[in-house]
């Protein structure tokens, strides 16, 4: 089970970065509250994005970055031919399973970041046309994960509101048991 942000933020930089990342993850989790897999797969706009697809994508991306920072290969290799599969659930995949997988990824992210001696430690960016050939710090990794998940949490807010009118505020109240 993921600890609430206030319980994890002990005032140090590492804990603050992990807390901000967790807060953004919460936005995506809340956007899925009370939805069936079919509802979560709905694409209510001109975009190809769905809530279940966003969930799968952020799980894969977080795991990929943490593995890459450790010098390990990705758990799910992606290239131009299968990149779109990271944005949709495939046969046999469910929101519940993706959420459970995310819990494991979250635990590994926290374990790894807490094991790093200094957030200034570096690793090379992956080879891609949009990245310079340079090393980045573990601090950069955390900020990048926050940025990535926050961007998709915003998408999730818009998609959820398009599905049933529920806003992020209503979903927070629902999660806390103080609203519909």
PDB file of N, CA and C in Angstrom, residues 28-97:
ATOM      1  N   UNK A  28      -3.870  10.224 -11.131  1.00  0.00           N
ATOM      2  CA  UNK A  28      -4.236   9.212 -12.132  1.00  0.00           C
ATOM      3  C   UNK A  28      -5.074   8.118 -11.484  1.00  0.00           C
ATOM      4  N   UNK A  29      -4.675   7.671 -10.305  1.00  0.00           N
ATOM      5  CA  UNK A  29      -5.458   6.639  -9.614  1.00  0.00           C
ATOM      6  C   UNK A  29      -6.886   7.115  -9.361  1.00  0.00           C
ATOM      7  N   UNK A  30      -7.019   8.355  -8.879  1.00  0.00           N
ATOM      8  CA  UNK A  30      -8.352   8.879  -8.582  1.00  0.00           C
ATOM      9  C   UNK A  30      -9.209   8.992  -9.831  1.00  0.00           C
ATOM     10  N   UNK A  31      -8.611   9.325 -10.958  1.00  0.00           N
ATOM     11  CA  UNK A  31      -9.378   9.449 -12.198  1.00  0.00           C
ATOM     12  C   UNK A  31     -10.037   8.123 -12.574  1.00  0.00           C
ATOM     13  N   UNK A  32      -9.524   7.027 -12.064  1.00  0.00           N
ATOM     14  CA  UNK A  32     -10.060   5.699 -12.369  1.00  0.00           C
ATOM     15  C   UNK A  32     -11.102   5.221 -11.351  1.00  0.00           C
ATOM     16  N   UNK A  33     -11.288   5.964 -10.269  1.00  0.00           N
ATOM     17  CA  UNK A  33     -12.198   5.533  -9.202  1.00  0.00           C
ATOM     18  C   UNK A  33     -13.594   5.240  -9.727  1.00  0.00           C
ATOM     19  N   UNK A  34     -14.087   4.040  -9.400  1.00  0.00           N
ATOM     20  CA  UNK A  34     -15.460   3.684  -9.712  1.00  0.00           C
ATOM     21  C   UNK A  34     -15.742   3.349 -11.161  1.00  0.00           C
ATOM     22  N   UNK A  35     -14.728   3.310 -12.002  1.00  0.00           N
ATOM     23  CA  UNK A  35     -14.953   3.012 -13.416  1.00  0.00           C
ATOM     24  C   UNK A  35     -14.716   1.533 -13.703  1.00  0.00           C
ATOM     25  N   UNK A  36     -15.453   1.006 -14.648  1.00  0.00           N
ATOM     26  CA  UNK A  36     -15.208  -0.345 -15.140  1.00  0.00           C
ATOM     27  C   UNK A  36     -14.035  -0.286 -16.121  1.00  0.00           C
ATOM     28  N   UNK A  37     -13.512  -1.426 -16.469  1.00  0.00           N
ATOM     29  CA  UNK A  37     -12.449  -1.470 -17.477  1.00  0.00           C
ATOM     30  C   UNK A  37     -12.936  -0.886 -18.805  1.00  0.00           C
ATOM     31  N   UNK A  38     -14.185  -1.144 -19.134  1.00  0.00           N
ATOM     32  CA  UNK A  38     -14.738  -0.620 -20.384  1.00  0.00           C
ATOM     33  C   UNK A  38     -14.804   0.908 -20.344  1.00  0.00           C
ATOM     34  N   UNK A  39     -15.267   1.467 -19.231  1.00  0.00           N
ATOM     35  CA  UNK A  39     -15.326   2.928 -19.112  1.00  0.00           C
ATOM     36  C   UNK A  39     -13.917   3.516 -19.162  1.00  0.00           C
ATOM     37  N   UNK A  40     -12.974   2.868 -18.485  1.00  0.00           N
ATOM     38  CA  UNK A  40     -11.598   3.364 -18.443  1.00  0.00           C
ATOM     39  C   UNK A  40     -10.937   3.308 -19.814  1.00  0.00           C
ATOM     40  N   UNK A  41     -11.419   2.455 -20.701  1.00  0.00           N
ATOM     41  CA  UNK A  41     -10.855   2.337 -22.053  1.00  0.00           C
ATOM     42  C   UNK A  41     -11.494   3.328 -23.027  1.00  0.00           C
ATOM     43  N   UNK A  42     -12.518   4.040 -22.585  1.00  0.00           N
ATOM     44  CA  UNK A  42     -13.221   4.985 -23.456  1.00  0.00           C
ATOM     45  C   UNK A  42     -12.309   6.136 -23.849  1.00  0.00           C
ATOM     46  N   UNK A  43     -12.439   6.561 -25.097  1.00  0.00           N
ATOM     47  CA  UNK A  43     -11.666   7.690 -25.638  1.00  0.00           C
ATOM     48  C   UNK A  43     -12.664   8.790 -25.993  1.00  0.00           C
ATOM     49  N   UNK A  44     -12.973   9.688 -25.030  1.00  0.00           N
ATOM     50  CA  UNK A  44     -14.059  10.655 -25.217  1.00  0.00           C
ATOM     51  C   UNK A  44     -13.705  11.896 -26.026  1.00  0.00           C
ATOM     52  N   UNK A  45     -12.538  11.902 -26.644  1.00  0.00           N
ATOM     53  CA  UNK A  45     -12.145  13.092 -27.418  1.00  0.00           C
ATOM     54  C   UNK A  45     -11.512  12.657 -28.736  1.00  0.00           C
ATOM     55  N   UNK A  46     -11.043  13.616 -29.475  1.00  0.00           N
ATOM     56  CA  UNK A  46     -10.360  13.320 -30.735  1.00  0.00           C
ATOM     57  C   UNK A  46      -9.043  12.588 -30.487  1.00  0.00           C
ATOM     58  N   UNK A  47      -8.528  12.659 -29.277  1.00  0.00           N
ATOM     59  CA  UNK A  47      -7.283  12.005 -28.906  1.00  0.00           C
ATOM     60  C   UNK A  47      -7.477  10.494 -28.807  1.00  0.00           C
ATOM     61  N   UNK A  48      -6.408   9.767 -28.908  1.00  0.00           N
ATOM     62  CA  UNK A  48      -6.425   8.313 -28.719  1.00  0.00           C
ATOM     63  C   UNK A  48      -6.243   7.931 -27.249  1.00  0.00           C
ATOM     64  N   UNK A  49      -6.181   8.939 -26.360  1.00  0.00           N
ATOM     65  CA  UNK A  49      -5.921   8.661 -24.951  1.00  0.00           C
ATOM     66  C   UNK A  49      -7.167   8.164 -24.226  1.00  0.00           C
ATOM     67  N   UNK A  50      -6.952   7.170 -23.378  1.00  0.00           N
ATOM     68  CA  UNK A  50      -7.978   6.669 -22.468  1.00  0.00           C
ATOM     69  C   UNK A  50      -7.347   6.612 -21.082  1.00  0.00           C
ATOM     70  N   UNK A  51      -8.172   6.502 -20.054  1.00  0.00           N
ATOM     71  CA  UNK A  51      -7.635   6.426 -18.700  1.00  0.00           C
ATOM     72  C   UNK A  51      -6.827   5.147 -18.493  1.00  0.00           C
ATOM     73  N   UNK A  52      -7.328   4.027 -18.999  1.00  0.00           N
ATOM     74  CA  UNK A  52      -6.567   2.785 -18.824  1.00  0.00           C
ATOM     75  C   UNK A  52      -5.260   2.836 -19.600  1.00  0.00           C
ATOM     76  N   UNK A  53      -5.272   3.473 -20.767  1.00  0.00           N
ATOM     77  CA  UNK A  53      -4.044   3.622 -21.541  1.00  0.00           C
ATOM     78  C   UNK A  53      -3.033   4.515 -20.845  1.00  0.00           C
ATOM     79  N   UNK A  54      -3.515   5.614 -20.259  1.00  0.00           N
ATOM     80  CA  UNK A  54      -2.609   6.492 -19.502  1.00  0.00           C
ATOM     81  C   UNK A  54      -2.004   5.752 -18.322  1.00  0.00           C
ATOM     82  N   UNK A  55      -2.823   4.977 -17.634  1.00  0.00           N
ATOM     83  CA  UNK A  55      -2.327   4.197 -16.495  1.00  0.00           C
ATOM     84  C   UNK A  55      -1.205   3.271 -16.944  1.00  0.00           C
ATOM     85  N   UNK A  56      -1.461   2.489 -17.972  1.00  0.00           N
ATOM     86  CA  UNK A  56      -0.439   1.549 -18.443  1.00  0.00           C
ATOM     87  C   UNK A  56       0.831   2.290 -18.851  1.00  0.00           C
ATOM     88  N   UNK A  57       0.662   3.405 -19.546  1.00  0.00           N
ATOM     89  CA  UNK A  57       1.814   4.172 -20.004  1.00  0.00           C
ATOM     90  C   UNK A  57       2.665   4.674 -18.842  1.00  0.00           C
ATOM     91  N   UNK A  58       2.046   5.275 -17.843  1.00  0.00           N
ATOM     92  CA  UNK A  58       2.855   5.818 -16.742  1.00  0.00           C
ATOM     93  C   UNK A  58       3.527   4.706 -15.945  1.00  0.00           C
ATOM     94  N   UNK A  59       2.879   3.559 -15.837  1.00  0.00           N
ATOM     95  CA  UNK A  59       3.509   2.419 -15.153  1.00  0.00           C
ATOM     96  C   UNK A  59       4.757   1.997 -15.927  1.00  0.00           C
ATOM     97  N   UNK A  60       4.614   1.824 -17.237  1.00  0.00           N
ATOM     98  CA  UNK A  60       5.756   1.394 -18.047  1.00  0.00           C
ATOM     99  C   UNK A  60       6.874   2.428 -18.060  1.00  0.00           C
ATOM    100  N   UNK A  61       6.508   3.695 -18.184  1.00  0.00           N
ATOM    101  CA  UNK A  61       7.528   4.747 -18.263  1.00  0.00           C
ATOM    102  C   UNK A  61       8.294   4.867 -16.946  1.00  0.00           C
ATOM    103  N   UNK A  62       7.580   4.849 -15.820  1.00  0.00           N
ATOM    104  CA  UNK A  62       8.281   4.932 -14.532  1.00  0.00           C
ATOM    105  C   UNK A  62       9.233   3.750 -14.380  1.00  0.00           C
ATOM    106  N   UNK A  63       8.744   2.558 -14.672  1.00  0.00           N
ATOM    107  CA  UNK A  63       9.590   1.377 -14.545  1.00  0.00           C
ATOM    108  C   UNK A  63      10.792   1.454 -15.486  1.00  0.00           C
ATOM    109  N   UNK A  64      10.554   1.890 -16.718  1.00  0.00           N
ATOM    110  CA  UNK A  64      11.630   1.987 -17.705  1.00  0.00           C
ATOM    111  C   UNK A  64      12.730   2.929 -17.234  1.00  0.00           C
ATOM    112  N   UNK A  65      12.342   4.118 -16.733  1.00  0.00           N
ATOM    113  CA  UNK A  65      13.344   5.089 -16.301  1.00  0.00           C
ATOM    114  C   UNK A  65      14.145   4.586 -15.108  1.00  0.00           C
ATOM    115  N   UNK A  66      13.478   3.971 -14.153  1.00  0.00           N
ATOM    116  CA  UNK A  66      14.192   3.492 -12.963  1.00  0.00           C
ATOM    117  C   UNK A  66      15.140   2.355 -13.342  1.00  0.00           C
ATOM    118  N   UNK A  67      14.696   1.462 -14.201  1.00  0.00           N
ATOM    119  CA  UNK A  67      15.596   0.401 -14.663  1.00  0.00           C
ATOM    120  C   UNK A  67      16.770   0.995 -15.443  1.00  0.00           C
ATOM    121  N   UNK A  68      16.492   1.945 -16.315  1.00  0.00           N
ATOM    122  CA  UNK A  68      17.557   2.566 -17.115  1.00  0.00           C
ATOM    123  C   UNK A  68      18.591   3.251 -16.214  1.00  0.00           C
ATOM    124  N   UNK A  69      18.125   3.936 -15.185  1.00  0.00           N
ATOM    125  CA  UNK A  69      19.044   4.617 -14.267  1.00  0.00           C
ATOM    126  C   UNK A  69      19.952   3.626 -13.551  1.00  0.00           C
ATOM    127  N   UNK A  70      19.492   2.384 -13.441  1.00  0.00           N
ATOM    128  CA  UNK A  70      20.291   1.333 -12.798  1.00  0.00           C
ATOM    129  C   UNK A  70      21.138   0.562 -13.815  1.00  0.00           C
ATOM    130  N   UNK A  71      21.053   0.967 -15.088  1.00  0.00           N
ATOM    131  CA  UNK A  71      21.816   0.277 -16.129  1.00  0.00           C
ATOM    132  C   UNK A  71      21.192  -1.034 -16.560  1.00  0.00           C
ATOM    133  N   UNK A  72      19.881  -1.207 -16.310  1.00  0.00           N
ATOM    134  CA  UNK A  72      19.178  -2.445 -16.638  1.00  0.00           C
ATOM    135  C   UNK A  72      18.294  -2.249 -17.869  1.00  0.00           C
ATOM    136  N   UNK A  73      18.011  -3.326 -18.605  1.00  0.00           N
ATOM    137  CA  UNK A  73      17.145  -3.202 -19.790  1.00  0.00           C
ATOM    138  C   UNK A  73      15.687  -2.991 -19.374  1.00  0.00           C
ATOM    139  N   UNK A  74      14.884  -2.437 -20.267  1.00  0.00           N
ATOM    140  CA  UNK A  74      13.467  -2.226 -19.944  1.00  0.00           C
ATOM    141  C   UNK A  74      12.738  -3.554 -19.761  1.00  0.00           C
ATOM    142  N   UNK A  75      11.744  -3.567 -18.874  1.00  0.00           N
ATOM    143  CA  UNK A  75      10.951  -4.775 -18.657  1.00  0.00           C
ATOM    144  C   UNK A  75      10.101  -5.081 -19.884  1.00  0.00           C
ATOM    145  N   UNK A  76       9.641  -4.022 -20.554  1.00  0.00           N
ATOM    146  CA  UNK A  76       8.830  -4.166 -21.763  1.00  0.00           C
ATOM    147  C   UNK A  76       9.502  -3.343 -22.862  1.00  0.00           C
ATOM    148  N   UNK A  77      10.297  -3.988 -23.714  1.00  0.00           N
ATOM    149  CA  UNK A  77      10.975  -3.233 -24.779  1.00  0.00           C
ATOM    150  C   UNK A  77       9.952  -2.573 -25.715  1.00  0.00           C
ATOM    151  N   UNK A  78      10.165  -1.286 -25.993  1.00  0.00           N
ATOM    152  CA  UNK A  78       9.281  -0.535 -26.893  1.00  0.00           C
ATOM    153  C   UNK A  78      10.129   0.132 -27.966  1.00  0.00           C
ATOM    154  N   UNK A  79       9.599   0.133 -29.169  1.00  0.00           N
ATOM    155  CA  UNK A  79      10.200   0.880 -30.266  1.00  0.00           C
ATOM    156  C   UNK A  79       9.068   1.441 -31.111  1.00  0.00           C
ATOM    157  N   UNK A  80       9.398   1.998 -32.257  1.00  0.00           N
ATOM    158  CA  UNK A  80       8.379   2.609 -33.116  1.00  0.00           C
ATOM    159  C   UNK A  80       7.264   1.640 -33.481  1.00  0.00           C
ATOM    160  N   UNK A  81       7.582   0.355 -33.604  1.00  0.00           N
ATOM    161  CA  UNK A  81       6.587  -0.621 -34.050  1.00  0.00           C
ATOM    162  C   UNK A  81       5.553  -0.970 -32.988  1.00  0.00           C
ATOM    163  N   UNK A  82       5.872  -0.801 -31.709  1.00  0.00           N
ATOM    164  CA  UNK A  82       4.917  -1.191 -30.672  1.00  0.00           C
ATOM    165  C   UNK A  82       4.708  -0.119 -29.598  1.00  0.00           C
ATOM    166  N   UNK A  83       5.156   1.102 -29.844  1.00  0.00           N
ATOM    167  CA  UNK A  83       5.028   2.169 -28.841  1.00  0.00           C
ATOM    168  C   UNK A  83       3.576   2.413 -28.458  1.00  0.00           C
ATOM    169  N   UNK A  84       2.653   2.346 -29.432  1.00  0.00           N
ATOM    170  CA  UNK A  84       1.244   2.615 -29.128  1.00  0.00           C
ATOM    171  C   UNK A  84       0.651   1.594 -28.168  1.00  0.00           C
ATOM    172  N   UNK A  85       1.261   0.414 -28.038  1.00  0.00           N
ATOM    173  CA  UNK A  85       0.772  -0.587 -27.090  1.00  0.00           C
ATOM    174  C   UNK A  85       0.966  -0.145 -25.648  1.00  0.00           C
ATOM    175  N   UNK A  86       1.837   0.832 -25.419  1.00  0.00           N
ATOM    176  CA  UNK A  86       2.007   1.332 -24.052  1.00  0.00           C
ATOM    177  C   UNK A  86       0.850   2.245 -23.654  1.00  0.00           C
ATOM    178  N   UNK A  87      -0.004   2.609 -24.607  1.00  0.00           N
ATOM    179  CA  UNK A  87      -1.133   3.490 -24.329  1.00  0.00           C
ATOM    180  C   UNK A  87      -2.486   2.786 -24.403  1.00  0.00           C
ATOM    181  N   UNK A  88      -2.480   1.460 -24.383  1.00  0.00           N
ATOM    182  CA  UNK A  88      -3.767   0.750 -24.365  1.00  0.00           C
ATOM    183  C   UNK A  88      -3.570  -0.623 -23.730  1.00  0.00           C
ATOM    184  N   UNK A  89      -4.623  -1.057 -23.049  1.00  0.00           N
ATOM    185  CA  UNK A  89      -4.579  -2.390 -22.468  1.00  0.00           C
ATOM    186  C   UNK A  89      -4.775  -3.418 -23.573  1.00  0.00           C
ATOM    187  N   UNK A  90      -3.988  -4.459 -23.517  1.00  0.00           N
ATOM    188  CA  UNK A  90      -4.082  -5.545 -24.486  1.00  0.00           C
ATOM    189  C   UNK A  90      -4.964  -6.654 -23.919  1.00  0.00           C
ATOM    190  N   UNK A  91      -5.272  -7.616 -24.737  1.00  0.00           N
ATOM    191  CA  UNK A  91      -6.091  -8.763 -24.317  1.00  0.00           C
ATOM    192  C   UNK A  91      -5.556  -9.339 -23.004  1.00  0.00           C
ATOM    193  N   UNK A  92      -6.428  -9.473 -22.028  1.00  0.00           N
ATOM    194  CA  UNK A  92      -6.050 -10.043 -20.738  1.00  0.00           C
ATOM    195  C   UNK A  92      -5.530  -9.035 -19.720  1.00  0.00           C
ATOM    196  N   UNK A  93      -5.252  -7.814 -20.122  1.00  0.00           N
ATOM    197  CA  UNK A  93      -4.789  -6.784 -19.185  1.00  0.00           C
ATOM    198  C   UNK A  93      -5.997  -6.046 -18.616  1.00  0.00           C
ATOM    199  N   UNK A  94      -5.950  -5.751 -17.316  1.00  0.00           N
ATOM    200  CA  UNK A  94      -7.040  -5.034 -16.649  1.00  0.00           C
ATOM    201  C   UNK A  94      -6.500  -3.840 -15.887  1.00  0.00           C
ATOM    202  N   UNK A  95      -7.378  -2.925 -15.587  1.00  0.00           N
ATOM    203  CA  UNK A  95      -7.000  -1.768 -14.765  1.00  0.00           C
ATOM    204  C   UNK A  95      -6.510  -2.260 -13.412  1.00  0.00           C
ATOM    205  N   UNK A  96      -7.227  -3.199 -12.814  1.00  0.00           N
ATOM    206  CA  UNK A  96      -6.838  -3.723 -11.503  1.00  0.00           C
ATOM    207  C   UNK A  96      -5.417  -4.282 -11.542  1.00  0.00           C
ATOM    208  N   UNK A  97      -5.104  -5.046 -12.586  1.00  0.00           N
ATOM    209  CA  UNK A  97      -3.758  -5.620 -12.717  1.00  0.00           C
ATOM    210  C   UNK A  97      -2.699  -4.535 -12.913  1.00  0.00           C
TER     211      UNK A  97
END
